[in-house]
PDB file of C-alpha atoms in Angstrom:
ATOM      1  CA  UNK A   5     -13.795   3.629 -12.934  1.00 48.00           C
ATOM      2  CA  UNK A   6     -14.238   7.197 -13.877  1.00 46.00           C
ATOM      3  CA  UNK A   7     -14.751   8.189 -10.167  1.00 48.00           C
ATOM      4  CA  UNK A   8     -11.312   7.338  -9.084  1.00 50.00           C
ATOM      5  CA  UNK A   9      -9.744   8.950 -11.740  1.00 48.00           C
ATOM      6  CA  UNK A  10      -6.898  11.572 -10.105  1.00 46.00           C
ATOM      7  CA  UNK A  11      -5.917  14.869 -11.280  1.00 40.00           C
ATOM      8  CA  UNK A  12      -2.303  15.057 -10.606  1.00 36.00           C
ATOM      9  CA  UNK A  13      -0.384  13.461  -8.136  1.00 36.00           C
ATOM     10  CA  UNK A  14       1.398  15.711  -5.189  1.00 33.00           C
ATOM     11  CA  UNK A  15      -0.863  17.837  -3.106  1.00 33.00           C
ATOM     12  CA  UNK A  16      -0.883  18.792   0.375  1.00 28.00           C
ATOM     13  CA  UNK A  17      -3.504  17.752   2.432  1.00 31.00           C
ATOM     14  CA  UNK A  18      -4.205  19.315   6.282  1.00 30.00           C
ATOM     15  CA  UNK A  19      -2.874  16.131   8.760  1.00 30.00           C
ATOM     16  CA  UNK A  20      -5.643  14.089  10.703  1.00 34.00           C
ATOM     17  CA  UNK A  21      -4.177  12.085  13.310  1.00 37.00           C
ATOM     18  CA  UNK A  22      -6.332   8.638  14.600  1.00 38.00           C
ATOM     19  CA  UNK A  23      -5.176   6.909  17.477  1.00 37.00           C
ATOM     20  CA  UNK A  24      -6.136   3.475  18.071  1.00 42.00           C
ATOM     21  CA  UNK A  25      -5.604   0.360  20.186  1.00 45.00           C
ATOM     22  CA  UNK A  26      -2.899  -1.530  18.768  1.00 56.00           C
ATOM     23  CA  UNK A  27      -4.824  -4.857  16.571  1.00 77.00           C
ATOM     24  CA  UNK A  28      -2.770  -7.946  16.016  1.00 91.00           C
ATOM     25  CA  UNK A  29      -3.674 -11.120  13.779  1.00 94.00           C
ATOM     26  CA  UNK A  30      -1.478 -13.708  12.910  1.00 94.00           C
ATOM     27  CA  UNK A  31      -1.684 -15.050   8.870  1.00 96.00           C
ATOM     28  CA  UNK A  32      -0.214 -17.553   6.640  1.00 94.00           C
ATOM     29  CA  UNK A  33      -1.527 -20.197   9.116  1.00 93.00           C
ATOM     30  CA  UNK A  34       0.292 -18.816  11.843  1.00 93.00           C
ATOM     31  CA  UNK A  35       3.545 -17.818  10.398  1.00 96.00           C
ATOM     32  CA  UNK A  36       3.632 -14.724  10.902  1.00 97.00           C
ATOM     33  CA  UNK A  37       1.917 -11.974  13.296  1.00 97.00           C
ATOM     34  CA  UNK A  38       1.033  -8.700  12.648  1.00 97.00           C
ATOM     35  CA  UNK A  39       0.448  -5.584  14.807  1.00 96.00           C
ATOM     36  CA  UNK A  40      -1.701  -2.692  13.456  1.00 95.00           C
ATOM     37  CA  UNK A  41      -0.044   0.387  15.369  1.00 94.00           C
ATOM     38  CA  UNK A  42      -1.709   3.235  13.460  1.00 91.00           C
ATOM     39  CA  UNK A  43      -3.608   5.102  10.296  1.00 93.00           C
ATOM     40  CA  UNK A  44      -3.865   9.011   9.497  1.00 91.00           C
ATOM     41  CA  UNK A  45      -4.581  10.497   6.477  1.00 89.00           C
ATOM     42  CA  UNK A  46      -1.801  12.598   5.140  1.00 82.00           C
ATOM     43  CA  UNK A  47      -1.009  15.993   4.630  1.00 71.00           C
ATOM     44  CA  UNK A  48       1.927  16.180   3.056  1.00 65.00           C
ATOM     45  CA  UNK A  49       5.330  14.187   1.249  1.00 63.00           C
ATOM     46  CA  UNK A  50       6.906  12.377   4.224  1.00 63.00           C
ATOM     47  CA  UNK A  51      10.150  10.952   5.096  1.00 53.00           C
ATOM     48  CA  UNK A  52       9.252   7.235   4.156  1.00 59.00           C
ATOM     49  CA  UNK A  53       7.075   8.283   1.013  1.00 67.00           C
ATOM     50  CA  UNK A  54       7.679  10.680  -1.975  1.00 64.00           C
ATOM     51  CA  UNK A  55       3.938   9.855  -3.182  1.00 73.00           C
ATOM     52  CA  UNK A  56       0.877  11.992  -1.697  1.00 70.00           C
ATOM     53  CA  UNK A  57      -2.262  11.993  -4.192  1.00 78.00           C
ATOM     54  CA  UNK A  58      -4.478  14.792  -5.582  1.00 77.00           C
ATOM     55  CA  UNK A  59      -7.468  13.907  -7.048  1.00 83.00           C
ATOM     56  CA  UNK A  60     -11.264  15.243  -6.036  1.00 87.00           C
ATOM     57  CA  UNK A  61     -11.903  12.511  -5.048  1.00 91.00           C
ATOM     58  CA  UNK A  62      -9.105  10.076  -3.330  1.00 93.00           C
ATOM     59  CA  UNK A  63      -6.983  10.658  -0.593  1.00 92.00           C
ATOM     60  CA  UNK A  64      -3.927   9.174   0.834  1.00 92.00           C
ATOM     61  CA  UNK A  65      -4.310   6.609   3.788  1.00 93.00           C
ATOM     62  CA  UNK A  66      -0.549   6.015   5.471  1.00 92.00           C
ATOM     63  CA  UNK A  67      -1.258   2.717   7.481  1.00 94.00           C
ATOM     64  CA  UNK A  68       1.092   1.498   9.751  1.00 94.00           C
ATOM     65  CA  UNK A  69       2.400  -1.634  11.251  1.00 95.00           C
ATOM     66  CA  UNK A  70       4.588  -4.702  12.468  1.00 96.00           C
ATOM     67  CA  UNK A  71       5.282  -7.813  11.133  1.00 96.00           C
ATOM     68  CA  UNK A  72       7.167 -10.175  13.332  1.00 97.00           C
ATOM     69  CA  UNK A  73       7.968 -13.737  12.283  1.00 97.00           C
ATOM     70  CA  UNK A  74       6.975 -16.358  14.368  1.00 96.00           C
ATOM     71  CA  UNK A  75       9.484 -18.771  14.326  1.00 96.00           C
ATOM     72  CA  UNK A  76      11.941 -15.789  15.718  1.00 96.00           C
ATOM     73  CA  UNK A  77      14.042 -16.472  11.774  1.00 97.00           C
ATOM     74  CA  UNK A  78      13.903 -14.532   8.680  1.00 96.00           C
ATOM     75  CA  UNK A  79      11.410 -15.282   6.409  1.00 96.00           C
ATOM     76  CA  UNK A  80      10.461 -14.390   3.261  1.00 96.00           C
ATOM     77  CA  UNK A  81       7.478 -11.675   3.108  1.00 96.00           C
ATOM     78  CA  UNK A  82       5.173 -11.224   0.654  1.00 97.00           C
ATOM     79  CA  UNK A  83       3.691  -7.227   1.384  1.00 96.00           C
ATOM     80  CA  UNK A  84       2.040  -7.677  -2.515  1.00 97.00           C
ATOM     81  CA  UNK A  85      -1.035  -9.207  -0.845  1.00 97.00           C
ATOM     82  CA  UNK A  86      -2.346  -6.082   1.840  1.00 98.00           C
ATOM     83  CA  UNK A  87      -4.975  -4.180   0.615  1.00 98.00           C
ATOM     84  CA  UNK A  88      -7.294  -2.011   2.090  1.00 98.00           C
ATOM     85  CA  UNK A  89     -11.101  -2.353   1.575  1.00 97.00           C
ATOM     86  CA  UNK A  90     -13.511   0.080   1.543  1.00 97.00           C
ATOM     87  CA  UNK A  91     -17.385  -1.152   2.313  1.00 96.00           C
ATOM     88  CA  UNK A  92     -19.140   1.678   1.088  1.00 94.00           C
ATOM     89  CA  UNK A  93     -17.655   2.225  -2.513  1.00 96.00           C
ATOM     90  CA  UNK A  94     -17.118  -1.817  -2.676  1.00 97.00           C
ATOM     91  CA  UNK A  95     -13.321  -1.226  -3.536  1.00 97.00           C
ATOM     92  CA  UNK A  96      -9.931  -3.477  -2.620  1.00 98.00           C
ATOM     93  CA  UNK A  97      -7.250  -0.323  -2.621  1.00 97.00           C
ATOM     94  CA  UNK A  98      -3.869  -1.440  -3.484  1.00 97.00           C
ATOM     95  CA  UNK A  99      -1.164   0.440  -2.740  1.00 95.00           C
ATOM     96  CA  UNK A 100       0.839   3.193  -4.248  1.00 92.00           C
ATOM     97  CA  UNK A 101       3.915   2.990  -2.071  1.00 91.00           C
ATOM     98  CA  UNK A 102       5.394   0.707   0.899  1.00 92.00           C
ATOM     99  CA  UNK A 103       8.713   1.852   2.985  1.00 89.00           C
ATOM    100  CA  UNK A 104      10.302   0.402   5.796  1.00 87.00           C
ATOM    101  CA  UNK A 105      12.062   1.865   8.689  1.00 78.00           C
ATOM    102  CA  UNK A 106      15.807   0.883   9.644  1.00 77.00           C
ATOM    103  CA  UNK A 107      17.784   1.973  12.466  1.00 74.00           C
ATOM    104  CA  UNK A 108      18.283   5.963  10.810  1.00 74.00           C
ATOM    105  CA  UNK A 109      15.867   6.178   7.624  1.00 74.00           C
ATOM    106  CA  UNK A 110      13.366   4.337   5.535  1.00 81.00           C
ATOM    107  CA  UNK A 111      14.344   1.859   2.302  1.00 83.00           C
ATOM    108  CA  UNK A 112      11.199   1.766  -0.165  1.00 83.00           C
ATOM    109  CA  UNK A 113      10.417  -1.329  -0.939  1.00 89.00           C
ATOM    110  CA  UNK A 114      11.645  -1.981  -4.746  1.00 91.00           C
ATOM    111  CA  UNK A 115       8.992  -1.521  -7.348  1.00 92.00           C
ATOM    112  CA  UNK A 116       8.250  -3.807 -10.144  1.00 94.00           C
ATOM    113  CA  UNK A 117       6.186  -3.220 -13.344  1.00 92.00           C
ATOM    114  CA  UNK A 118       2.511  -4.424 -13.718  1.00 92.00           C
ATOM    115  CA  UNK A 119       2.390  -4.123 -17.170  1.00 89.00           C
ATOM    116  CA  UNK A 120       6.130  -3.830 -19.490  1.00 88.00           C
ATOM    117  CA  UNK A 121       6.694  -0.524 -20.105  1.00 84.00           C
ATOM    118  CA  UNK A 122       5.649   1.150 -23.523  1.00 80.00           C
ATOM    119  CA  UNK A 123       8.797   4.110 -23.255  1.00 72.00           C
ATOM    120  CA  UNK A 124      11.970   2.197 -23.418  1.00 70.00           C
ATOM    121  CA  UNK A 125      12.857   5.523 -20.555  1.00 63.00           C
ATOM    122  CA  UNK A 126      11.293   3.278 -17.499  1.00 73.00           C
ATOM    123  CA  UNK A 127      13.803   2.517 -14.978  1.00 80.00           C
ATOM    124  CA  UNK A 128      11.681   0.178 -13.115  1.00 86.00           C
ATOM    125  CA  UNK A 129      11.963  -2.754 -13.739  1.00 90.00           C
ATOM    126  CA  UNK A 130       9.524  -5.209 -15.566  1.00 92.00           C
ATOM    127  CA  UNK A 131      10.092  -8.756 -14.232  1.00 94.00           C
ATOM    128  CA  UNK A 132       6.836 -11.555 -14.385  1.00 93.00           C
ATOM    129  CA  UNK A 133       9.040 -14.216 -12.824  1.00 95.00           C
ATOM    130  CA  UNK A 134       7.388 -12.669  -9.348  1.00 96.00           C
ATOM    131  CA  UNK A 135       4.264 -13.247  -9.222  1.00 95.00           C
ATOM    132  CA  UNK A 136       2.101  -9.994  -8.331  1.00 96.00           C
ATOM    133  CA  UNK A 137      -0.413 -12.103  -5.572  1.00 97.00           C
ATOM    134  CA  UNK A 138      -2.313  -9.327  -5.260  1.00 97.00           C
ATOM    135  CA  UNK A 139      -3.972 -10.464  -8.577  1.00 93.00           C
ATOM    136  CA  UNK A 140      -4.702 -13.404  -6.719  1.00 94.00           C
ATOM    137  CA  UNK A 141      -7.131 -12.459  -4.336  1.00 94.00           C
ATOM    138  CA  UNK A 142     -10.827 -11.499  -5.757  1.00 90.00           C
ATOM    139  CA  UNK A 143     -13.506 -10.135  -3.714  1.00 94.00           C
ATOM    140  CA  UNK A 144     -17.104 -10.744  -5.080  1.00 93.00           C
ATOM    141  CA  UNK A 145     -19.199  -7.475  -6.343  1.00 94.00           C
ATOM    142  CA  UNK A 146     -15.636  -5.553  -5.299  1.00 96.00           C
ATOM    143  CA  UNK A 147     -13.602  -3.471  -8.185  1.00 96.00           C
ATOM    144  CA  UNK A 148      -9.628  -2.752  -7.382  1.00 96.00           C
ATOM    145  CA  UNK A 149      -8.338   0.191  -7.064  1.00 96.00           C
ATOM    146  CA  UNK A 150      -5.172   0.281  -8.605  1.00 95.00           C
ATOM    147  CA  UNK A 151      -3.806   3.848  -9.625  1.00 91.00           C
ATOM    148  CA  UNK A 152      -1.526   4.009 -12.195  1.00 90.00           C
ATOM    149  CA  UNK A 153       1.638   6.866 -11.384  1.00 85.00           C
ATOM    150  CA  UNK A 154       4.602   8.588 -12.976  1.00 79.00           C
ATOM    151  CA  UNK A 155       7.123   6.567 -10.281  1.00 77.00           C
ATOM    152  CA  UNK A 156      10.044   7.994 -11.926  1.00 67.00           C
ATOM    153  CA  UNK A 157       9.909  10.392 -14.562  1.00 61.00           C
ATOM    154  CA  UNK A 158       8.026  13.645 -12.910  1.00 61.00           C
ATOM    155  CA  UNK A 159       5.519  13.730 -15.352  1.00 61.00           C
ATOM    156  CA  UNK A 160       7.668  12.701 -18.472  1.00 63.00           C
ATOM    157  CA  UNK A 161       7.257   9.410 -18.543  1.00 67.00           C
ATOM    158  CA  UNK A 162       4.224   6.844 -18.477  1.00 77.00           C
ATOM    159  CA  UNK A 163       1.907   6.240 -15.582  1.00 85.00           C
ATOM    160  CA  UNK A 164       2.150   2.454 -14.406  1.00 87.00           C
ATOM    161  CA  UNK A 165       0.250   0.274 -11.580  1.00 92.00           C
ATOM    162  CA  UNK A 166       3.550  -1.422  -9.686  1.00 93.00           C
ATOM    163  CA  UNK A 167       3.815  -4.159  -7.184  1.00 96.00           C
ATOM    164  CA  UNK A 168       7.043  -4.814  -5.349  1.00 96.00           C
ATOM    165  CA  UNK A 169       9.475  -6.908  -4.339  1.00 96.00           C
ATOM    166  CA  UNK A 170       8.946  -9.586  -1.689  1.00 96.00           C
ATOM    167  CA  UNK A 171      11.547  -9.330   0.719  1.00 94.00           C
ATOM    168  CA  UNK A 172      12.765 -11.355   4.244  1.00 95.00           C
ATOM    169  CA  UNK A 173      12.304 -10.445   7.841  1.00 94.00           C
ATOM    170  CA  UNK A 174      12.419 -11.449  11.032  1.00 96.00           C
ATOM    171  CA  UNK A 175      10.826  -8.096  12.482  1.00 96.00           C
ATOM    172  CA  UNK A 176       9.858  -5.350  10.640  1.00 94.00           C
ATOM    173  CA  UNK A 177       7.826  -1.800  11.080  1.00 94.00           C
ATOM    174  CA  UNK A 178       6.405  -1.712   7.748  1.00 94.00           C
ATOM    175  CA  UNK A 179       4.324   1.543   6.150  1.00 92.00           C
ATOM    176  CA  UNK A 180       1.753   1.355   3.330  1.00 94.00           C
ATOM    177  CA  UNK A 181       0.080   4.156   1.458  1.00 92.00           C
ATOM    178  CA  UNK A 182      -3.255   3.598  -0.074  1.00 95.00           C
ATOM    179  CA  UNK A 183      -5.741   5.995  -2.391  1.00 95.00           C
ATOM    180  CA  UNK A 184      -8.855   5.967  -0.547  1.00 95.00           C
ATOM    181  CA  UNK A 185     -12.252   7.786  -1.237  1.00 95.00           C
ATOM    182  CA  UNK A 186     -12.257  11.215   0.540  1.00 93.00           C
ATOM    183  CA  UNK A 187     -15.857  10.618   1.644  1.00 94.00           C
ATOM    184  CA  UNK A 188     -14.246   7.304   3.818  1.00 95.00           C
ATOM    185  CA  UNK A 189     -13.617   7.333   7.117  1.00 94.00           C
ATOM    186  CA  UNK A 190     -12.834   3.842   7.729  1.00 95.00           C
ATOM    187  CA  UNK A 191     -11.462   1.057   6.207  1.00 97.00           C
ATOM    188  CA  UNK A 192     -10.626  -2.769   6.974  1.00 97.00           C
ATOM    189  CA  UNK A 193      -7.014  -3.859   5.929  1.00 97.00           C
ATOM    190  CA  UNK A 194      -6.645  -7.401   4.395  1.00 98.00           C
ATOM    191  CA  UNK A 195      -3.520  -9.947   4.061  1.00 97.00           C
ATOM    192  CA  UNK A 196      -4.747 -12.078   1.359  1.00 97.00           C
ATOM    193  CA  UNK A 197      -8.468 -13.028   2.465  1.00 96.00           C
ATOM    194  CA  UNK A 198      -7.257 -12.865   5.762  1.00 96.00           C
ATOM    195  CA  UNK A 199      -8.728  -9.659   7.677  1.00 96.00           C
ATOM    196  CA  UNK A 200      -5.496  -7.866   9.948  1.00 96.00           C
ATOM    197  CA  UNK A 201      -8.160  -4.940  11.545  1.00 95.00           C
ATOM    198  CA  UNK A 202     -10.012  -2.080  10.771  1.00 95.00           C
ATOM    199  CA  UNK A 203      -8.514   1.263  10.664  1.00 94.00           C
ATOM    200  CA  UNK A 204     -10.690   4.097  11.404  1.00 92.00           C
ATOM    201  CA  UNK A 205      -9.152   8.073  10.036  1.00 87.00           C
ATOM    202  CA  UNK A 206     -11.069  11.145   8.699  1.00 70.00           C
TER     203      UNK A 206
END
């Protein structure tokens, strides 16, 4: 898709704040619950992401929530299946980045190879023993949008699409960051083919 193609990959972008009701939906047949708390479109690198896009045409969507397991125990959380849809381009966005928060900081989420790396340089790793289930999920007359980034080489080693790491919880604040088209102003986040809320930013 030549229209999602980005330029480069840092810029800084002026900071739209949306505020929201919070939206919660409960998936995996009731296993867990999730709480929408809020979406902006960012400006600039924040504390739980070092990846803000520049393209012409994308733009960075930081969306973020809570995740509580129901049965009050850790559980095992798959993040790989959230993506973000946008109705008017007829795109599933997956993200470029997912952090969490802890008591003092933010822990990224580890990042796993799509594809094994070409450069023998990659230090993420490559590992198809977890499944990527955002490969899973089709929507009809929908294309992904799956941008492929220098993760860890500043622009000296190969762009990759990554997935990450499942990992457990019992409660978690959890924050995604999707490439969006600029021209979108809204956009309805999925967990699977399960629909968590829309999510409304400029």
């Amino acid at each position: 898709m030549s229209f999602f193609k980005p330029k480069s990959w840092i810029f800084l972008l002026w900071l739209v704040h949306t505020v929201f009701h919070a939206q919660n939906a409960t998936v995996e047949k009731g296993k867990f619950e999730l709480e929408l708390i809020h979406a902006r479109k960012l400006s600039k690198i924040q504390a739980n992401t070092s990846i803000i896009l520049k393209s012409d045409k994308l733009k960075t969507i930081f969306v973020k929530l809570r995740m509580t397991a129901k049965n009050g125990k850790r559980q095992l959380f798959d993040i790989n299946k959230f993506s973000l849809i946008d109705e008017t381009h007829r795109i599933r966005s997956r993200p470029m980045d997912i952090s969490c928060q802890t008591f003092t900081a933010f822990e990224n989420f580890v990042k796993l190879l799509k594809h094994p790396p070409k450069k023998k340089n990659s230090v993420l790793p490559y590992n198809p023993e977890i499944k990527d289930s955002f490969s899973e999920y089709t929507f009809e007359d929908y294309d992904n949008l799956e941008i492929p980034l220098d993760y860890d080489g500043w622009g000296k080693r190969e762009n990759q699409v990554i997935y990450f790491k499942p990992r457990k919880f019992k409660t978690k604040k959890l924050n995604f960051f999707f490439p969006f088209p600029k021209s979108s102003t809204s956009g309805i986040l999925y967990y699977g083919d399960e629909i968590v809320g829309k999510v409304k930013f400029k």
